Amino acid sequence: MQVIILNAGTGWHTHELCRALAERGHTGRVLPYEGLVARLGTERGVARGLSIATTEILDADAVLARIIPAGSFEQMIYRVDALHWLEKRGVPVMNSPRAIERSVDKFYTTALLQEAGLPTPETVVCEGANDAMAAVLAMGDVVIKPLFGSMGHGMVRVTDPDIAFRVVRSLEQLRIVFYVQRAVDHGGRDIRVFVIGGRVLAAIERRAPEGQWRTNVSLGGSARPFELPSAWEQLALRAAAAIGADYAGVDLLPSRDGTMFVLEVNGIPGWQGLKEATGLDVAGSIVEHLEARVRAGDAATGRAAELPA
């Protein structure tokens, strides 16, 4: 099986995926989104396809879509539309561009979780600074988050109205969309659940550094294995299904009063902290699910799958 890993570059996660692919007899190649070249046209003799350098992406058995690098609005749309075209041409893409679009936007993710009947914190999303300040004043203790972002970067927690005013007015100059969420008293802990193929692979409890509220391991948080209660497992599975993700990192936030919230669903999740805490071969599980996806697609089209027995 020839698998293209589209990413912003190479690193720990791409090395893990290439290792897991090679151990199962497959070939993985990491290529940058920025190199995508689409050739189109119906005239005779026109070379058509979607390539990066000399590699024709449409010939791949599957594509693993990893981190999409920052860029202009047009660049981002082009990269995601390229993934849509790959799917249209029958190339399995994991996660799908639809799942990535749903999960990369905190507004859309939260709306879909709510529509799926999952518990989410009170949230206001708006463009106007006055509307954002009204939400801050009404909730009192809030977290203002970037609409697009990960690993806890760019989030600001505010309780003082004067500080909130300065934060909101500063952000207004950037013409952002405000995502204002009521802060949950979670005691400095949350639960990250890794879901693959409609099952929970593992979960970890993350704890914030002393005196901090963000639990992200990338920001100094600690992680340990966690055994999920069945009710929490069902929340995570329903959340991943609401986004339509083949694999996802689902963040559950237990408040001190006993309420459990589904906070986020990451459709391009990292798993280094999970692997270090549990010792599980997460990349291997992702590749095994990709194999199943390719087999299912081959069975549906009648094509012979070139996979190890």
Short mmCIF file of N, CA and C in Angstrom, two decimals, residues 124-290:
data_model
loop_
_atom_site.label_atom_id
_atom_site.label_comp_id
_atom_site.label_asym_id
_atom_site.label_seq_id
_atom_site.Cartn_x
_atom_site.Cartn_y
_atom_site.Cartn_z
N VAL A 124 -20.55 32.02 23.51
CA VAL A 124 -21.05 33.04 22.60
C VAL A 124 -19.99 33.25 21.52
N VAL A 125 -20.42 33.19 20.25
CA VAL A 125 -19.52 33.43 19.12
C VAL A 125 -20.06 34.62 18.35
N CYS A 126 -19.20 35.61 18.09
CA CYS A 126 -19.68 36.84 17.46
C CYS A 126 -18.53 37.57 16.81
N GLU A 127 -18.87 38.56 15.99
CA GLU A 127 -17.86 39.39 15.36
C GLU A 127 -17.70 40.74 16.06
N GLY A 128 -18.75 41.20 16.71
CA GLY A 128 -18.71 42.53 17.30
C GLY A 128 -18.09 42.55 18.69
N ALA A 129 -17.24 43.56 18.93
CA ALA A 129 -16.60 43.71 20.24
C ALA A 129 -17.63 43.98 21.33
N ASN A 130 -18.67 44.74 21.02
CA ASN A 130 -19.70 45.03 22.02
C ASN A 130 -20.44 43.77 22.43
N ASP A 131 -20.72 42.89 21.46
CA ASP A 131 -21.38 41.63 21.76
C ASP A 131 -20.47 40.73 22.60
N ALA A 132 -19.18 40.77 22.28
CA ALA A 132 -18.23 39.96 23.05
C ALA A 132 -18.14 40.46 24.50
N MET A 133 -18.10 41.78 24.69
CA MET A 133 -18.04 42.33 26.04
C MET A 133 -19.32 42.03 26.80
N ALA A 134 -20.46 42.08 26.15
CA ALA A 134 -21.72 41.74 26.81
C ALA A 134 -21.69 40.30 27.31
N ALA A 135 -21.11 39.40 26.51
CA ALA A 135 -21.00 38.00 26.93
C ALA A 135 -20.06 37.86 28.12
N VAL A 136 -18.94 38.59 28.08
CA VAL A 136 -17.99 38.55 29.19
C VAL A 136 -18.65 39.02 30.49
N LEU A 137 -19.36 40.14 30.41
CA LEU A 137 -20.00 40.69 31.61
C LEU A 137 -21.10 39.78 32.13
N ALA A 138 -21.81 39.12 31.23
CA ALA A 138 -22.90 38.25 31.66
C ALA A 138 -22.38 36.97 32.32
N MET A 139 -21.26 36.44 31.82
CA MET A 139 -20.73 35.18 32.36
C MET A 139 -19.77 35.40 33.53
N GLY A 140 -19.05 36.49 33.53
CA GLY A 140 -18.15 36.79 34.65
C GLY A 140 -16.76 36.21 34.49
N ASP A 141 -16.63 34.91 34.50
CA ASP A 141 -15.34 34.22 34.37
C ASP A 141 -15.37 33.49 33.04
N VAL A 142 -14.55 33.94 32.08
CA VAL A 142 -14.62 33.39 30.72
C VAL A 142 -13.24 33.05 30.19
N VAL A 143 -13.26 32.20 29.15
CA VAL A 143 -12.07 31.93 28.36
C VAL A 143 -12.35 32.42 26.94
N ILE A 144 -11.51 33.31 26.45
CA ILE A 144 -11.62 33.79 25.07
C ILE A 144 -10.61 33.00 24.25
N LYS A 145 -11.13 32.29 23.25
CA LYS A 145 -10.29 31.39 22.47
C LYS A 145 -10.25 31.83 21.01
N PRO A 146 -9.13 31.53 20.33
CA PRO A 146 -9.12 31.73 18.88
C PRO A 146 -10.05 30.70 18.22
N LEU A 147 -10.76 31.12 17.20
CA LEU A 147 -11.68 30.20 16.53
C LEU A 147 -10.92 29.02 15.92
N PHE A 148 -9.74 29.31 15.39
CA PHE A 148 -8.88 28.27 14.85
C PHE A 148 -7.62 28.25 15.71
N GLY A 149 -7.33 27.12 16.29
CA GLY A 149 -6.15 27.03 17.14
C GLY A 149 -6.11 25.68 17.83
N SER A 150 -4.95 25.34 18.37
CA SER A 150 -4.78 24.06 19.05
C SER A 150 -3.72 24.17 20.12
N MET A 151 -3.63 23.12 20.93
CA MET A 151 -2.61 22.98 21.98
C MET A 151 -2.67 24.10 23.02
N GLY A 152 -3.82 24.75 23.14
CA GLY A 152 -3.98 25.75 24.17
C GLY A 152 -3.42 27.11 23.85
N HIS A 153 -2.85 27.27 22.66
CA HIS A 153 -2.22 28.54 22.31
C HIS A 153 -3.28 29.61 22.02
N GLY A 154 -3.02 30.83 22.48
CA GLY A 154 -3.88 31.95 22.17
C GLY A 154 -5.10 32.11 23.05
N MET A 155 -5.29 31.22 24.00
CA MET A 155 -6.45 31.33 24.89
C MET A 155 -6.15 32.30 26.04
N VAL A 156 -7.15 33.09 26.41
CA VAL A 156 -7.00 34.05 27.49
C VAL A 156 -8.18 33.87 28.45
N ARG A 157 -7.87 33.71 29.73
CA ARG A 157 -8.93 33.62 30.73
C ARG A 157 -9.01 34.95 31.47
N VAL A 158 -10.20 35.54 31.52
CA VAL A 158 -10.37 36.84 32.15
C VAL A 158 -11.58 36.84 33.07
N THR A 159 -11.43 37.56 34.17
CA THR A 159 -12.54 37.75 35.11
C THR A 159 -12.77 39.23 35.39
N ASP A 160 -11.73 40.04 35.23
CA ASP A 160 -11.84 41.47 35.50
C ASP A 160 -12.38 42.19 34.27
N PRO A 161 -13.47 42.95 34.39
CA PRO A 161 -14.07 43.63 33.23
C PRO A 161 -13.12 44.60 32.53
N ASP A 162 -12.28 45.29 33.31
CA ASP A 162 -11.36 46.24 32.68
C ASP A 162 -10.32 45.53 31.83
N ILE A 163 -9.79 44.42 32.36
CA ILE A 163 -8.82 43.64 31.58
C ILE A 163 -9.51 43.05 30.36
N ALA A 164 -10.73 42.55 30.54
CA ALA A 164 -11.49 41.99 29.43
C ALA A 164 -11.69 43.02 28.33
N PHE A 165 -11.97 44.25 28.73
CA PHE A 165 -12.19 45.32 27.75
C PHE A 165 -10.94 45.54 26.92
N ARG A 166 -9.77 45.57 27.58
CA ARG A 166 -8.52 45.78 26.84
C ARG A 166 -8.23 44.60 25.92
N VAL A 167 -8.49 43.39 26.40
CA VAL A 167 -8.26 42.20 25.56
C VAL A 167 -9.17 42.23 24.33
N VAL A 168 -10.45 42.50 24.56
CA VAL A 168 -11.41 42.50 23.45
C VAL A 168 -11.09 43.58 22.44
N ARG A 169 -10.77 44.79 22.91
CA ARG A 169 -10.45 45.88 21.98
C ARG A 169 -9.17 45.60 21.20
N SER A 170 -8.21 44.95 21.84
CA SER A 170 -6.97 44.60 21.12
C SER A 170 -7.25 43.57 20.05
N LEU A 171 -8.06 42.56 20.39
CA LEU A 171 -8.39 41.52 19.42
C LEU A 171 -9.26 42.06 18.29
N GLU A 172 -10.06 43.08 18.60
CA GLU A 172 -10.92 43.68 17.58
C GLU A 172 -10.09 44.22 16.42
N GLN A 173 -8.89 44.72 16.70
CA GLN A 173 -8.04 45.28 15.65
C GLN A 173 -7.59 44.21 14.66
N LEU A 174 -7.62 42.95 15.10
CA LEU A 174 -7.21 41.84 14.23
C LEU A 174 -8.35 41.30 13.40
N ARG A 175 -9.54 41.87 13.59
CA ARG A 175 -10.74 41.47 12.85
C ARG A 175 -11.03 39.98 13.03
N ILE A 176 -10.94 39.53 14.28
CA ILE A 176 -11.18 38.13 14.57
C ILE A 176 -12.66 37.89 14.83
N VAL A 177 -13.03 36.62 14.88
CA VAL A 177 -14.33 36.22 15.39
C VAL A 177 -14.12 35.84 16.85
N PHE A 178 -14.90 36.43 17.73
CA PHE A 178 -14.76 36.17 19.17
C PHE A 178 -15.46 34.86 19.54
N TYR A 179 -14.73 34.01 20.26
CA TYR A 179 -15.29 32.78 20.81
C TYR A 179 -15.13 32.90 22.33
N VAL A 180 -16.24 33.21 22.98
CA VAL A 180 -16.23 33.49 24.42
C VAL A 180 -16.97 32.36 25.13
N GLN A 181 -16.27 31.66 26.02
CA GLN A 181 -16.85 30.49 26.68
C GLN A 181 -16.76 30.64 28.20
N ARG A 182 -17.87 30.30 28.86
CA ARG A 182 -17.87 30.35 30.32
C ARG A 182 -16.80 29.40 30.86
N ALA A 183 -15.95 29.91 31.76
CA ALA A 183 -14.91 29.08 32.35
C ALA A 183 -15.54 28.03 33.26
N VAL A 184 -15.04 26.80 33.15
CA VAL A 184 -15.52 25.70 33.98
C VAL A 184 -14.50 25.45 35.08
N ASP A 185 -14.98 25.37 36.31
CA ASP A 185 -14.09 25.08 37.45
C ASP A 185 -13.78 23.58 37.42
N HIS A 186 -12.64 23.25 36.81
CA HIS A 186 -12.30 21.84 36.60
C HIS A 186 -11.15 21.36 37.49
N GLY A 187 -10.71 22.21 38.41
CA GLY A 187 -9.67 21.80 39.33
C GLY A 187 -8.35 21.49 38.67
N GLY A 188 -8.11 22.07 37.48
CA GLY A 188 -6.82 21.87 36.82
C GLY A 188 -6.66 20.51 36.17
N ARG A 189 -7.77 19.83 35.84
CA ARG A 189 -7.66 18.52 35.19
C ARG A 189 -8.70 18.39 34.09
N ASP A 190 -8.34 17.63 33.07
CA ASP A 190 -9.31 17.22 32.06
C ASP A 190 -8.94 15.84 31.56
N ILE A 191 -9.79 15.29 30.68
CA ILE A 191 -9.58 13.95 30.17
C ILE A 191 -9.47 14.01 28.66
N ARG A 192 -8.39 13.50 28.11
CA ARG A 192 -8.24 13.38 26.66
C ARG A 192 -8.50 11.92 26.28
N VAL A 193 -9.47 11.72 25.42
CA VAL A 193 -9.85 10.39 24.96
C VAL A 193 -9.48 10.24 23.50
N PHE A 194 -8.76 9.18 23.17
CA PHE A 194 -8.36 8.94 21.80
C PHE A 194 -9.28 7.89 21.20
N VAL A 195 -10.03 8.30 20.17
CA VAL A 195 -11.02 7.44 19.53
C VAL A 195 -10.52 7.08 18.13
N ILE A 196 -10.56 5.80 17.79
CA ILE A 196 -10.18 5.33 16.46
C ILE A 196 -11.23 4.33 15.98
N GLY A 197 -11.80 4.58 14.81
CA GLY A 197 -12.70 3.63 14.21
C GLY A 197 -13.89 3.26 15.07
N GLY A 198 -14.44 4.24 15.77
CA GLY A 198 -15.63 3.99 16.57
C GLY A 198 -15.38 3.25 17.87
N ARG A 199 -14.14 3.23 18.32
CA ARG A 199 -13.83 2.63 19.63
C ARG A 199 -12.81 3.51 20.36
N VAL A 200 -12.81 3.41 21.65
CA VAL A 200 -11.84 4.15 22.46
C VAL A 200 -10.56 3.35 22.55
N LEU A 201 -9.47 3.92 22.07
CA LEU A 201 -8.17 3.25 22.19
C LEU A 201 -7.63 3.39 23.61
N ALA A 202 -7.68 4.61 24.13
CA ALA A 202 -7.16 4.87 25.47
C ALA A 202 -7.57 6.26 25.91
N ALA A 203 -7.38 6.54 27.18
CA ALA A 203 -7.65 7.88 27.72
C ALA A 203 -6.56 8.24 28.71
N ILE A 204 -6.30 9.52 28.81
CA ILE A 204 -5.35 10.02 29.80
C ILE A 204 -5.98 11.16 30.58
N GLU A 205 -5.58 11.27 31.82
CA GLU A 205 -5.96 12.43 32.63
C GLU A 205 -4.81 13.42 32.56
N ARG A 206 -5.12 14.65 32.19
CA ARG A 206 -4.09 15.69 32.11
C ARG A 206 -4.29 16.67 33.26
N ARG A 207 -3.18 17.05 33.85
CA ARG A 207 -3.23 18.01 34.95
C ARG A 207 -2.37 19.22 34.62
N ALA A 208 -2.92 20.39 34.93
CA ALA A 208 -2.20 21.64 34.67
C ALA A 208 -1.05 21.80 35.65
N PRO A 209 0.00 22.52 35.26
CA PRO A 209 1.07 22.85 36.22
C PRO A 209 0.49 23.64 37.39
N GLU A 210 1.18 23.59 38.50
CA GLU A 210 0.74 24.29 39.71
C GLU A 210 0.45 25.76 39.41
N GLY A 211 -0.75 26.19 39.80
CA GLY A 211 -1.14 27.57 39.62
C GLY A 211 -1.64 27.92 38.24
N GLN A 212 -1.69 26.92 37.33
CA GLN A 212 -2.15 27.16 35.97
C GLN A 212 -3.53 26.52 35.77
N TRP A 213 -4.19 26.85 34.66
CA TRP A 213 -5.49 26.25 34.37
C TRP A 213 -5.52 25.47 33.06
N ARG A 214 -4.53 25.71 32.19
CA ARG A 214 -4.46 24.97 30.94
C ARG A 214 -3.73 23.64 31.17
N THR A 215 -4.33 22.55 30.71
CA THR A 215 -3.81 21.22 30.98
C THR A 215 -2.95 20.65 29.87
N ASN A 216 -2.81 21.36 28.77
CA ASN A 216 -2.10 20.82 27.61
C ASN A 216 -0.69 20.37 27.96
N VAL A 217 -0.35 19.14 27.55
CA VAL A 217 0.98 18.61 27.82
C VAL A 217 2.04 19.47 27.14
N SER A 218 1.71 20.03 25.96
CA SER A 218 2.65 20.88 25.23
C SER A 218 2.97 22.16 25.99
N LEU A 219 2.12 22.52 26.97
CA LEU A 219 2.33 23.73 27.77
C LEU A 219 2.77 23.41 29.19
N GLY A 220 3.25 22.18 29.39
CA GLY A 220 3.79 21.82 30.69
C GLY A 220 2.90 20.96 31.56
N GLY A 221 1.73 20.59 31.06
CA GLY A 221 0.84 19.73 31.82
C GLY A 221 1.39 18.31 31.91
N SER A 222 0.89 17.55 32.88
CA SER A 222 1.30 16.16 33.04
C SER A 222 0.16 15.23 32.64
N ALA A 223 0.50 13.99 32.32
CA ALA A 223 -0.52 13.04 31.87
C ALA A 223 -0.29 11.69 32.52
N ARG A 224 -1.39 11.00 32.80
CA ARG A 224 -1.32 9.63 33.31
C ARG A 224 -2.47 8.84 32.72
N PRO A 225 -2.31 7.52 32.61
CA PRO A 225 -3.41 6.71 32.07
C PRO A 225 -4.66 6.87 32.91
N PHE A 226 -5.80 6.77 32.26
CA PHE A 226 -7.08 6.96 32.95
C PHE A 226 -8.08 5.94 32.44
N GLU A 227 -8.76 5.27 33.37
CA GLU A 227 -9.79 4.31 32.99
C GLU A 227 -11.13 5.02 32.94
N LEU A 228 -11.70 5.06 31.75
CA LEU A 228 -12.94 5.81 31.55
C LEU A 228 -14.15 5.06 32.10
N PRO A 229 -15.01 5.74 32.85
CA PRO A 229 -16.33 5.16 33.13
C PRO A 229 -17.09 4.99 31.81
N SER A 230 -17.96 4.02 31.76
CA SER A 230 -18.66 3.72 30.51
C SER A 230 -19.46 4.92 30.00
N ALA A 231 -20.04 5.70 30.91
CA ALA A 231 -20.83 6.86 30.48
C ALA A 231 -19.93 7.90 29.80
N TRP A 232 -18.73 8.10 30.31
CA TRP A 232 -17.80 9.05 29.70
C TRP A 232 -17.31 8.52 28.36
N GLU A 233 -17.10 7.20 28.27
CA GLU A 233 -16.69 6.60 27.00
C GLU A 233 -17.73 6.86 25.92
N GLN A 234 -18.99 6.73 26.28
CA GLN A 234 -20.06 6.97 25.31
C GLN A 234 -20.09 8.43 24.86
N LEU A 235 -19.80 9.36 25.77
CA LEU A 235 -19.73 10.77 25.38
C LEU A 235 -18.65 10.98 24.33
N ALA A 236 -17.48 10.37 24.55
CA ALA A 236 -16.37 10.53 23.62
C ALA A 236 -16.71 9.93 22.25
N LEU A 237 -17.31 8.76 22.25
CA LEU A 237 -17.67 8.11 20.99
C LEU A 237 -18.71 8.92 20.22
N ARG A 238 -19.69 9.44 20.94
CA ARG A 238 -20.72 10.26 20.29
C ARG A 238 -20.13 11.56 19.74
N ALA A 239 -19.16 12.13 20.46
CA ALA A 239 -18.54 13.36 20.00
C ALA A 239 -17.75 13.13 18.72
N ALA A 240 -16.95 12.06 18.65
CA ALA A 240 -16.19 11.76 17.44
C ALA A 240 -17.13 11.49 16.27
N ALA A 241 -18.25 10.80 16.56
CA ALA A 241 -19.23 10.50 15.51
C ALA A 241 -19.91 11.77 15.01
N ALA A 242 -20.15 12.73 15.90
CA ALA A 242 -20.80 13.98 15.49
C ALA A 242 -19.94 14.75 14.50
N ILE A 243 -18.63 14.62 14.62
CA ILE A 243 -17.71 15.31 13.72
C ILE A 243 -17.46 14.47 12.46
N GLY A 244 -17.70 13.16 12.56
CA GLY A 244 -17.45 12.27 11.43
C GLY A 244 -16.00 11.90 11.29
N ALA A 245 -15.27 11.84 12.41
CA ALA A 245 -13.83 11.59 12.37
C ALA A 245 -13.52 10.09 12.46
N ASP A 246 -12.59 9.62 11.61
CA ASP A 246 -12.09 8.26 11.74
C ASP A 246 -11.30 8.11 13.04
N TYR A 247 -10.51 9.12 13.35
CA TYR A 247 -9.81 9.12 14.64
C TYR A 247 -9.79 10.55 15.17
N ALA A 248 -9.82 10.68 16.48
CA ALA A 248 -9.95 12.01 17.07
C ALA A 248 -9.48 11.99 18.51
N GLY A 249 -9.06 13.17 18.95
CA GLY A 249 -8.81 13.39 20.37
C GLY A 249 -9.97 14.18 20.94
N VAL A 250 -10.71 13.58 21.85
CA VAL A 250 -11.88 14.22 22.43
C VAL A 250 -11.53 14.68 23.84
N ASP A 251 -11.76 15.96 24.11
CA ASP A 251 -11.46 16.52 25.42
C ASP A 251 -12.73 16.60 26.25
N LEU A 252 -12.72 15.88 27.37
CA LEU A 252 -13.81 15.91 28.33
C LEU A 252 -13.38 16.74 29.53
N LEU A 253 -14.28 17.58 30.01
CA LEU A 253 -13.95 18.49 31.11
C LEU A 253 -14.89 18.25 32.28
N PRO A 254 -14.42 17.54 33.31
CA PRO A 254 -15.27 17.32 34.49
C PRO A 254 -15.19 18.50 35.44
N SER A 255 -16.33 19.11 35.73
CA SER A 255 -16.34 20.25 36.66
C SER A 255 -16.39 19.74 38.10
N ARG A 256 -16.05 20.62 39.02
CA ARG A 256 -16.05 20.24 40.43
C ARG A 256 -17.44 19.86 40.94
N ASP A 257 -18.50 20.38 40.29
CA ASP A 257 -19.85 20.08 40.76
C ASP A 257 -20.39 18.77 40.19
N GLY A 258 -19.54 18.05 39.44
CA GLY A 258 -19.95 16.75 38.93
C GLY A 258 -20.44 16.75 37.49
N THR A 259 -20.61 17.92 36.89
CA THR A 259 -21.05 17.99 35.51
C THR A 259 -19.89 17.67 34.58
N MET A 260 -20.16 16.86 33.57
CA MET A 260 -19.14 16.54 32.57
C MET A 260 -19.48 17.25 31.27
N PHE A 261 -18.52 18.00 30.73
CA PHE A 261 -18.69 18.70 29.48
C PHE A 261 -17.81 18.08 28.40
N VAL A 262 -18.31 18.08 27.17
CA VAL A 262 -17.48 17.77 26.01
C VAL A 262 -16.96 19.10 25.50
N LEU A 263 -15.66 19.30 25.59
CA LEU A 263 -15.10 20.62 25.30
C LEU A 263 -14.68 20.77 23.85
N GLU A 264 -13.94 19.80 23.33
CA GLU A 264 -13.42 19.91 21.97
C GLU A 264 -13.28 18.53 21.35
N VAL A 265 -13.24 18.51 20.02
CA VAL A 265 -12.91 17.31 19.26
C VAL A 265 -11.81 17.71 18.28
N ASN A 266 -10.64 17.15 18.45
CA ASN A 266 -9.51 17.48 17.59
C ASN A 266 -9.43 16.45 16.47
N GLY A 267 -9.67 16.91 15.23
CA GLY A 267 -9.65 16.03 14.07
C GLY A 267 -8.27 15.81 13.48
N ILE A 268 -7.27 16.53 13.98
CA ILE A 268 -5.87 16.28 13.59
C ILE A 268 -5.08 16.17 14.90
N PRO A 269 -5.37 15.15 15.70
CA PRO A 269 -4.84 15.11 17.06
C PRO A 269 -3.38 14.66 17.11
N GLY A 270 -2.67 15.19 18.09
CA GLY A 270 -1.38 14.64 18.43
C GLY A 270 -1.56 13.51 19.44
N TRP A 271 -0.54 12.69 19.59
CA TRP A 271 -0.68 11.57 20.55
C TRP A 271 0.63 11.25 21.28
N GLN A 272 1.57 12.17 21.25
CA GLN A 272 2.84 11.89 21.92
C GLN A 272 2.65 11.72 23.41
N GLY A 273 1.85 12.61 24.03
CA GLY A 273 1.59 12.48 25.46
C GLY A 273 0.85 11.19 25.79
N LEU A 274 -0.08 10.79 24.93
CA LEU A 274 -0.82 9.55 25.14
C LEU A 274 0.10 8.35 25.06
N LYS A 275 0.98 8.33 24.07
CA LYS A 275 1.92 7.21 23.92
C LYS A 275 2.87 7.13 25.11
N GLU A 276 3.37 8.29 25.55
CA GLU A 276 4.30 8.29 26.69
C GLU A 276 3.62 7.83 27.97
N ALA A 277 2.34 8.17 28.12
CA ALA A 277 1.63 7.81 29.35
C ALA A 277 1.18 6.35 29.35
N THR A 278 0.83 5.82 28.18
CA THR A 278 0.24 4.47 28.13
C THR A 278 1.14 3.42 27.51
N GLY A 279 2.13 3.85 26.71
CA GLY A 279 2.98 2.89 26.02
C GLY A 279 2.34 2.26 24.80
N LEU A 280 1.14 2.69 24.42
CA LEU A 280 0.43 2.10 23.29
C LEU A 280 1.02 2.58 21.96
N ASP A 281 0.93 1.72 20.95
CA ASP A 281 1.36 2.08 19.61
C ASP A 281 0.19 2.75 18.90
N VAL A 282 0.03 4.03 19.14
CA VAL A 282 -1.11 4.76 18.59
C VAL A 282 -1.02 4.82 17.07
N ALA A 283 0.18 5.09 16.55
CA ALA A 283 0.35 5.16 15.09
C ALA A 283 -0.01 3.83 14.45
N GLY A 284 0.35 2.72 15.11
CA GLY A 284 0.00 1.41 14.59
C GLY A 284 -1.50 1.21 14.51
N SER A 285 -2.22 1.68 15.51
CA SER A 285 -3.68 1.56 15.50
C SER A 285 -4.29 2.41 14.39
N ILE A 286 -3.72 3.60 14.15
CA ILE A 286 -4.21 4.45 13.06
C ILE A 286 -4.01 3.76 11.72
N VAL A 287 -2.83 3.15 11.52
CA VAL A 287 -2.55 2.46 10.26
C VAL A 287 -3.47 1.25 10.09
N GLU A 288 -3.72 0.52 11.16
CA GLU A 288 -4.62 -0.63 11.07
C GLU A 288 -6.03 -0.19 10.65
N HIS A 289 -6.48 0.93 11.18
CA HIS A 289 -7.80 1.41 10.77
C HIS A 289 -7.77 1.88 9.32
N LEU A 290 -6.67 2.49 8.89
CA LEU A 290 -6.54 2.90 7.49
C LEU A 290 -6.59 1.68 6.58
#
